[in-house]
C-alpha cells in the first residue's frame, strides 16, 4: 500500500484506542444510566459500583486526551485521498458524521466532567482526583447530566452511521476506504 493511501500509523492507533474506550464508556454509561446509583449498588455492591463509576470517569478523561491527540494528528498530517473518490453524497455524509463524531467525543467528556464537578462528586482518572474546575451547583449538575446522557445517545447514532458506512464500503462497494484506517498494511 502506498503511504498516501492511509492515515499515518499513530492516527490509526488513536482511532482504534478511541473506539475501544468509547465502546467501554458507552457500555458502562448505559448500565449506570439504566440502573441508577441505587440499582447498581443493589446489583453489584459498593466496591463494584465505585469501580464502575471510577472506570466510566477514567474512560471519559482518556477519551478526551486521545481525541486531543487525534485532532493534533489530523491537523498536522496529510489526510489520504479516497481511491476511488467518494461521490458527492458519500463525501457530505462522511464529512458530516466525522466532524460531528469529533465534536461529540470532545463535548461528551467535558460535559460529564462539569456535571460530576457541579454535583460535588470527584472527577477521577484512575485513582487520581482531578480538579473539578466548577463549584457545586446541584441544579446545574442535573441539567448537565441530562445533556451528558443526550450526547451519549447522539454518539450511539453517529457511531452506528460510521460503522454502517464502513461496512458498506468494505462489504458492498469493496473499495479502499477500510484500508485507510487499518492497523495492518
PDB file of C-alpha atoms in Angstrom:
ATOM      1  CA  UNK A   1       0.000   0.000   0.000  1.00  0.00           C
ATOM      2  CA  UNK A   2       1.303   3.427  -0.917  1.00  0.00           C
ATOM      3  CA  UNK A   3       1.941   5.689   2.102  1.00  0.00           C
ATOM      4  CA  UNK A   4      -0.679   8.232   0.971  1.00  0.00           C
ATOM      5  CA  UNK A   5      -3.355   5.513   0.795  1.00  0.00           C
ATOM      6  CA  UNK A   6      -3.853   5.501   4.559  1.00  0.00           C
ATOM      7  CA  UNK A   7      -3.608   7.708   7.626  1.00  0.00           C
ATOM      8  CA  UNK A   8      -0.293   7.841   9.460  1.00  0.00           C
ATOM      9  CA  UNK A   9       0.131   4.922  11.846  1.00  0.00           C
ATOM     10  CA  UNK A  10      -0.217   6.932  15.100  1.00  0.00           C
ATOM     11  CA  UNK A  11      -3.562   8.319  13.887  1.00  0.00           C
ATOM     12  CA  UNK A  12      -4.793   4.805  13.073  1.00  0.00           C
ATOM     13  CA  UNK A  13      -3.754   3.555  16.520  1.00  0.00           C
ATOM     14  CA  UNK A  14      -5.526   6.507  18.143  1.00  0.00           C
ATOM     15  CA  UNK A  15      -8.672   5.761  16.118  1.00  0.00           C
ATOM     16  CA  UNK A  16      -8.867   2.212  17.445  1.00  0.00           C
ATOM     17  CA  UNK A  17      -7.945   3.196  21.014  1.00  0.00           C
ATOM     18  CA  UNK A  18     -10.755   5.777  20.960  1.00  0.00           C
ATOM     19  CA  UNK A  19     -13.137   3.163  19.517  1.00  0.00           C
ATOM     20  CA  UNK A  20     -12.418   0.715  22.352  1.00  0.00           C
ATOM     21  CA  UNK A  21     -12.598   3.435  25.030  1.00  0.00           C
ATOM     22  CA  UNK A  22     -15.884   4.773  23.628  1.00  0.00           C
ATOM     23  CA  UNK A  23     -17.497   1.320  23.482  1.00  0.00           C
ATOM     24  CA  UNK A  24     -16.474   0.593  27.079  1.00  0.00           C
ATOM     25  CA  UNK A  25     -17.586   4.049  28.193  1.00  0.00           C
ATOM     26  CA  UNK A  26     -20.953   3.750  26.473  1.00  0.00           C
ATOM     27  CA  UNK A  27     -21.474   0.279  27.950  1.00  0.00           C
ATOM     28  CA  UNK A  28     -20.680   1.454  31.480  1.00  0.00           C
ATOM     29  CA  UNK A  29     -22.666   4.670  30.992  1.00  0.00           C
ATOM     30  CA  UNK A  30     -25.727   2.784  29.729  1.00  0.00           C
ATOM     31  CA  UNK A  31     -25.509   0.369  32.664  1.00  0.00           C
ATOM     32  CA  UNK A  32     -25.248   3.229  35.146  1.00  0.00           C
ATOM     33  CA  UNK A  33     -27.989   5.168  33.373  1.00  0.00           C
ATOM     34  CA  UNK A  34     -30.478   2.304  33.295  1.00  0.00           C
ATOM     35  CA  UNK A  35     -29.718   1.002  36.793  1.00  0.00           C
ATOM     36  CA  UNK A  36     -29.068   4.333  38.526  1.00  0.00           C
ATOM     37  CA  UNK A  37     -26.845   4.568  41.572  1.00  0.00           C
ATOM     38  CA  UNK A  38     -29.161   2.642  43.900  1.00  0.00           C
ATOM     39  CA  UNK A  39     -29.855  -0.101  41.335  1.00  0.00           C
ATOM     40  CA  UNK A  40     -26.145  -0.513  40.622  1.00  0.00           C
ATOM     41  CA  UNK A  41     -25.431  -0.619  44.349  1.00  0.00           C
ATOM     42  CA  UNK A  42     -28.123  -3.279  44.890  1.00  0.00           C
ATOM     43  CA  UNK A  43     -26.881  -5.382  41.960  1.00  0.00           C
ATOM     44  CA  UNK A  44     -23.111  -5.039  42.330  1.00  0.00           C
ATOM     45  CA  UNK A  45     -22.443  -3.882  45.866  1.00  0.00           C
ATOM     46  CA  UNK A  46     -20.442  -0.861  46.994  1.00  0.00           C
ATOM     47  CA  UNK A  47     -16.960  -1.848  45.775  1.00  0.00           C
ATOM     48  CA  UNK A  48     -18.014  -2.772  42.221  1.00  0.00           C
ATOM     49  CA  UNK A  49     -20.345   0.237  41.962  1.00  0.00           C
ATOM     50  CA  UNK A  50     -17.483   2.554  42.878  1.00  0.00           C
ATOM     51  CA  UNK A  51     -15.221   0.727  40.412  1.00  0.00           C
ATOM     52  CA  UNK A  52     -17.808   1.139  37.645  1.00  0.00           C
ATOM     53  CA  UNK A  53     -18.170   4.885  38.293  1.00  0.00           C
ATOM     54  CA  UNK A  54     -14.394   5.372  38.524  1.00  0.00           C
ATOM     55  CA  UNK A  55     -13.905   3.360  35.322  1.00  0.00           C
ATOM     56  CA  UNK A  56     -16.533   5.406  33.480  1.00  0.00           C
ATOM     57  CA  UNK A  57     -14.912   8.693  34.552  1.00  0.00           C
ATOM     58  CA  UNK A  58     -11.429   7.366  33.713  1.00  0.00           C
ATOM     59  CA  UNK A  59     -12.589   6.340  30.255  1.00  0.00           C
ATOM     60  CA  UNK A  60     -14.102   9.808  29.735  1.00  0.00           C
ATOM     61  CA  UNK A  61     -10.834  11.541  30.610  1.00  0.00           C
ATOM     62  CA  UNK A  62      -8.917   9.047  28.429  1.00  0.00           C
ATOM     63  CA  UNK A  63     -11.252   9.761  25.500  1.00  0.00           C
ATOM     64  CA  UNK A  64     -10.706  13.498  25.945  1.00  0.00           C
ATOM     65  CA  UNK A  65      -6.913  13.012  25.945  1.00  0.00           C
ATOM     66  CA  UNK A  66      -6.972  10.618  22.980  1.00  0.00           C
ATOM     67  CA  UNK A  67      -9.279  12.909  20.993  1.00  0.00           C
ATOM     68  CA  UNK A  68      -6.936  15.826  21.626  1.00  0.00           C
ATOM     69  CA  UNK A  69      -4.109  13.754  20.157  1.00  0.00           C
ATOM     70  CA  UNK A  70      -6.335  12.681  17.238  1.00  0.00           C
ATOM     71  CA  UNK A  71      -7.173  16.290  16.426  1.00  0.00           C
ATOM     72  CA  UNK A  72      -3.483  17.191  16.512  1.00  0.00           C
ATOM     73  CA  UNK A  73      -2.524  14.323  14.178  1.00  0.00           C
ATOM     74  CA  UNK A  74      -5.476  15.062  11.891  1.00  0.00           C
ATOM     75  CA  UNK A  75      -4.387  18.703  11.539  1.00  0.00           C
ATOM     76  CA  UNK A  76      -0.657  18.026  11.354  1.00  0.00           C
ATOM     77  CA  UNK A  77      -0.565  15.277   8.734  1.00  0.00           C
ATOM     78  CA  UNK A  78      -1.974  14.713   5.258  1.00  0.00           C
ATOM     79  CA  UNK A  79      -5.406  13.142   5.070  1.00  0.00           C
ATOM     80  CA  UNK A  80      -5.315  10.406   2.439  1.00  0.00           C
ATOM     81  CA  UNK A  81      -7.453  10.803  -0.651  1.00  0.00           C
ATOM     82  CA  UNK A  82     -10.259   8.348  -1.274  1.00  0.00           C
ATOM     83  CA  UNK A  83      -9.338   5.999  -4.096  1.00  0.00           C
ATOM     84  CA  UNK A  84     -11.665   5.682  -5.887  1.00  0.00           C
ATOM     85  CA  UNK A  85     -13.115   9.089  -4.943  1.00  0.00           C
ATOM     86  CA  UNK A  86     -16.374   9.254  -2.983  1.00  0.00           C
ATOM     87  CA  UNK A  87     -19.426  10.574  -4.781  1.00  0.00           C
ATOM     88  CA  UNK A  88     -20.877  13.914  -3.594  1.00  0.00           C
ATOM     89  CA  UNK A  89     -23.469  12.323  -1.280  1.00  0.00           C
ATOM     90  CA  UNK A  90     -20.921   9.990   0.328  1.00  0.00           C
ATOM     91  CA  UNK A  91     -18.478  12.870   0.794  1.00  0.00           C
ATOM     92  CA  UNK A  92     -21.097  15.084   2.527  1.00  0.00           C
ATOM     93  CA  UNK A  93     -22.317  12.268   4.802  1.00  0.00           C
ATOM     94  CA  UNK A  94     -18.786  11.099   5.621  1.00  0.00           C
ATOM     95  CA  UNK A  95     -17.519  14.596   6.408  1.00  0.00           C
ATOM     96  CA  UNK A  96     -20.610  15.454   8.454  1.00  0.00           C
ATOM     97  CA  UNK A  97     -20.524  12.265  10.519  1.00  0.00           C
ATOM     98  CA  UNK A  98     -16.777  12.590  11.159  1.00  0.00           C
ATOM     99  CA  UNK A  99     -16.994  16.231  12.236  1.00  0.00           C
ATOM    100  CA  UNK A 100     -19.972  15.503  14.493  1.00  0.00           C
ATOM    101  CA  UNK A 101     -18.175  12.490  15.996  1.00  0.00           C
ATOM    102  CA  UNK A 102     -15.102  14.582  16.749  1.00  0.00           C
ATOM    103  CA  UNK A 103     -17.231  17.343  18.318  1.00  0.00           C
ATOM    104  CA  UNK A 104     -19.291  14.861  20.319  1.00  0.00           C
ATOM    105  CA  UNK A 105     -16.257  12.931  21.537  1.00  0.00           C
ATOM    106  CA  UNK A 106     -14.763  16.158  22.891  1.00  0.00           C
ATOM    107  CA  UNK A 107     -18.025  17.623  24.249  1.00  0.00           C
ATOM    108  CA  UNK A 108     -19.213  14.414  25.933  1.00  0.00           C
ATOM    109  CA  UNK A 109     -16.345  14.071  28.438  1.00  0.00           C
ATOM    110  CA  UNK A 110     -16.269  17.827  29.083  1.00  0.00           C
ATOM    111  CA  UNK A 111     -19.992  17.863  29.909  1.00  0.00           C
ATOM    112  CA  UNK A 112     -19.528  14.750  32.065  1.00  0.00           C
ATOM    113  CA  UNK A 113     -16.616  16.410  33.883  1.00  0.00           C
ATOM    114  CA  UNK A 114     -18.691  19.542  34.519  1.00  0.00           C
ATOM    115  CA  UNK A 115     -21.754  17.522  35.610  1.00  0.00           C
ATOM    116  CA  UNK A 116     -19.643  15.471  38.018  1.00  0.00           C
ATOM    117  CA  UNK A 117     -17.897  18.508  39.495  1.00  0.00           C
ATOM    118  CA  UNK A 118     -21.067  20.572  39.931  1.00  0.00           C
ATOM    119  CA  UNK A 119     -22.718  17.543  41.554  1.00  0.00           C
ATOM    120  CA  UNK A 120     -19.998  17.579  44.209  1.00  0.00           C
ATOM    121  CA  UNK A 121     -18.560  14.254  43.037  1.00  0.00           C
ATOM    122  CA  UNK A 122     -14.856  13.602  42.422  1.00  0.00           C
ATOM    123  CA  UNK A 123     -13.564  13.840  38.862  1.00  0.00           C
ATOM    124  CA  UNK A 124     -11.296  10.815  38.661  1.00  0.00           C
ATOM    125  CA  UNK A 125      -8.675   9.457  36.319  1.00  0.00           C
ATOM    126  CA  UNK A 126      -7.909   6.024  37.706  1.00  0.00           C
ATOM    127  CA  UNK A 127      -7.435   6.917  41.380  1.00  0.00           C
ATOM    128  CA  UNK A 128      -6.206  10.463  40.874  1.00  0.00           C
ATOM    129  CA  UNK A 129      -8.663  13.202  41.678  1.00  0.00           C
ATOM    130  CA  UNK A 130      -8.615  15.909  39.018  1.00  0.00           C
ATOM    131  CA  UNK A 131      -9.679  19.498  39.613  1.00  0.00           C
ATOM    132  CA  UNK A 132     -13.432  19.967  39.335  1.00  0.00           C
ATOM    133  CA  UNK A 133     -12.992  23.438  37.787  1.00  0.00           C
ATOM    134  CA  UNK A 134     -16.589  24.307  38.779  1.00  0.00           C
ATOM    135  CA  UNK A 135     -18.220  24.728  42.170  1.00  0.00           C
ATOM    136  CA  UNK A 136     -21.078  22.627  43.465  1.00  0.00           C
ATOM    137  CA  UNK A 137     -24.430  23.505  41.896  1.00  0.00           C
ATOM    138  CA  UNK A 138     -26.915  20.639  42.051  1.00  0.00           C
ATOM    139  CA  UNK A 139     -29.422  22.183  39.624  1.00  0.00           C
ATOM    140  CA  UNK A 140     -26.690  22.754  37.033  1.00  0.00           C
ATOM    141  CA  UNK A 141     -25.346  19.242  37.667  1.00  0.00           C
ATOM    142  CA  UNK A 142     -28.741  17.673  36.955  1.00  0.00           C
ATOM    143  CA  UNK A 143     -29.074  19.674  33.721  1.00  0.00           C
ATOM    144  CA  UNK A 144     -25.550  18.729  32.641  1.00  0.00           C
ATOM    145  CA  UNK A 145     -26.153  15.040  33.382  1.00  0.00           C
ATOM    146  CA  UNK A 146     -29.274  15.185  31.169  1.00  0.00           C
ATOM    147  CA  UNK A 147     -27.148  16.678  28.365  1.00  0.00           C
ATOM    148  CA  UNK A 148     -24.413  14.109  29.001  1.00  0.00           C
ATOM    149  CA  UNK A 149     -26.997  11.352  28.507  1.00  0.00           C
ATOM    150  CA  UNK A 150     -28.430  13.009  25.386  1.00  0.00           C
ATOM    151  CA  UNK A 151     -24.953  13.344  23.917  1.00  0.00           C
ATOM    152  CA  UNK A 152     -24.445   9.645  24.632  1.00  0.00           C
ATOM    153  CA  UNK A 153     -27.485   8.768  22.519  1.00  0.00           C
ATOM    154  CA  UNK A 154     -26.337  11.123  19.753  1.00  0.00           C
ATOM    155  CA  UNK A 155     -22.957   9.377  19.799  1.00  0.00           C
ATOM    156  CA  UNK A 156     -24.661   5.973  19.589  1.00  0.00           C
ATOM    157  CA  UNK A 157     -26.480   7.187  16.448  1.00  0.00           C
ATOM    158  CA  UNK A 158     -23.317   8.689  14.923  1.00  0.00           C
ATOM    159  CA  UNK A 159     -21.264   5.575  15.682  1.00  0.00           C
ATOM    160  CA  UNK A 160     -23.978   3.445  14.088  1.00  0.00           C
ATOM    161  CA  UNK A 161     -23.803   5.600  10.945  1.00  0.00           C
ATOM    162  CA  UNK A 162     -19.996   5.459  10.979  1.00  0.00           C
ATOM    163  CA  UNK A 163     -19.896   1.663  11.321  1.00  0.00           C
ATOM    164  CA  UNK A 164     -22.680   1.223   8.740  1.00  0.00           C
ATOM    165  CA  UNK A 165     -20.717   3.392   6.297  1.00  0.00           C
ATOM    166  CA  UNK A 166     -17.530   1.430   6.916  1.00  0.00           C
ATOM    167  CA  UNK A 167     -19.344  -1.874   6.410  1.00  0.00           C
ATOM    168  CA  UNK A 168     -20.989  -0.529   3.241  1.00  0.00           C
ATOM    169  CA  UNK A 169     -17.592   0.389   1.779  1.00  0.00           C
ATOM    170  CA  UNK A 170     -15.970  -2.858   2.911  1.00  0.00           C
ATOM    171  CA  UNK A 171     -18.655  -5.414   2.020  1.00  0.00           C
ATOM    172  CA  UNK A 172     -20.752  -3.766  -0.707  1.00  0.00           C
ATOM    173  CA  UNK A 173     -18.615  -1.219  -2.586  1.00  0.00           C
ATOM    174  CA  UNK A 174     -15.427  -3.166  -1.852  1.00  0.00           C
ATOM    175  CA  UNK A 175     -13.324  -0.040  -2.256  1.00  0.00           C
ATOM    176  CA  UNK A 176     -10.263   1.009  -0.258  1.00  0.00           C
ATOM    177  CA  UNK A 177     -11.982   3.051   2.466  1.00  0.00           C
ATOM    178  CA  UNK A 178     -11.361   0.433   5.173  1.00  0.00           C
ATOM    179  CA  UNK A 179      -7.657   0.217   4.317  1.00  0.00           C
ATOM    180  CA  UNK A 180      -7.202   3.889   5.197  1.00  0.00           C
ATOM    181  CA  UNK A 181      -7.710   3.178   8.925  1.00  0.00           C
ATOM    182  CA  UNK A 182      -6.457  -0.413   9.078  1.00  0.00           C
ATOM    183  CA  UNK A 183      -3.723  -1.171  11.594  1.00  0.00           C
ATOM    184  CA  UNK A 184      -2.271  -3.691   9.185  1.00  0.00           C
ATOM    185  CA  UNK A 185      -0.606  -2.591   5.960  1.00  0.00           C
TER     186      UNK A 185
END
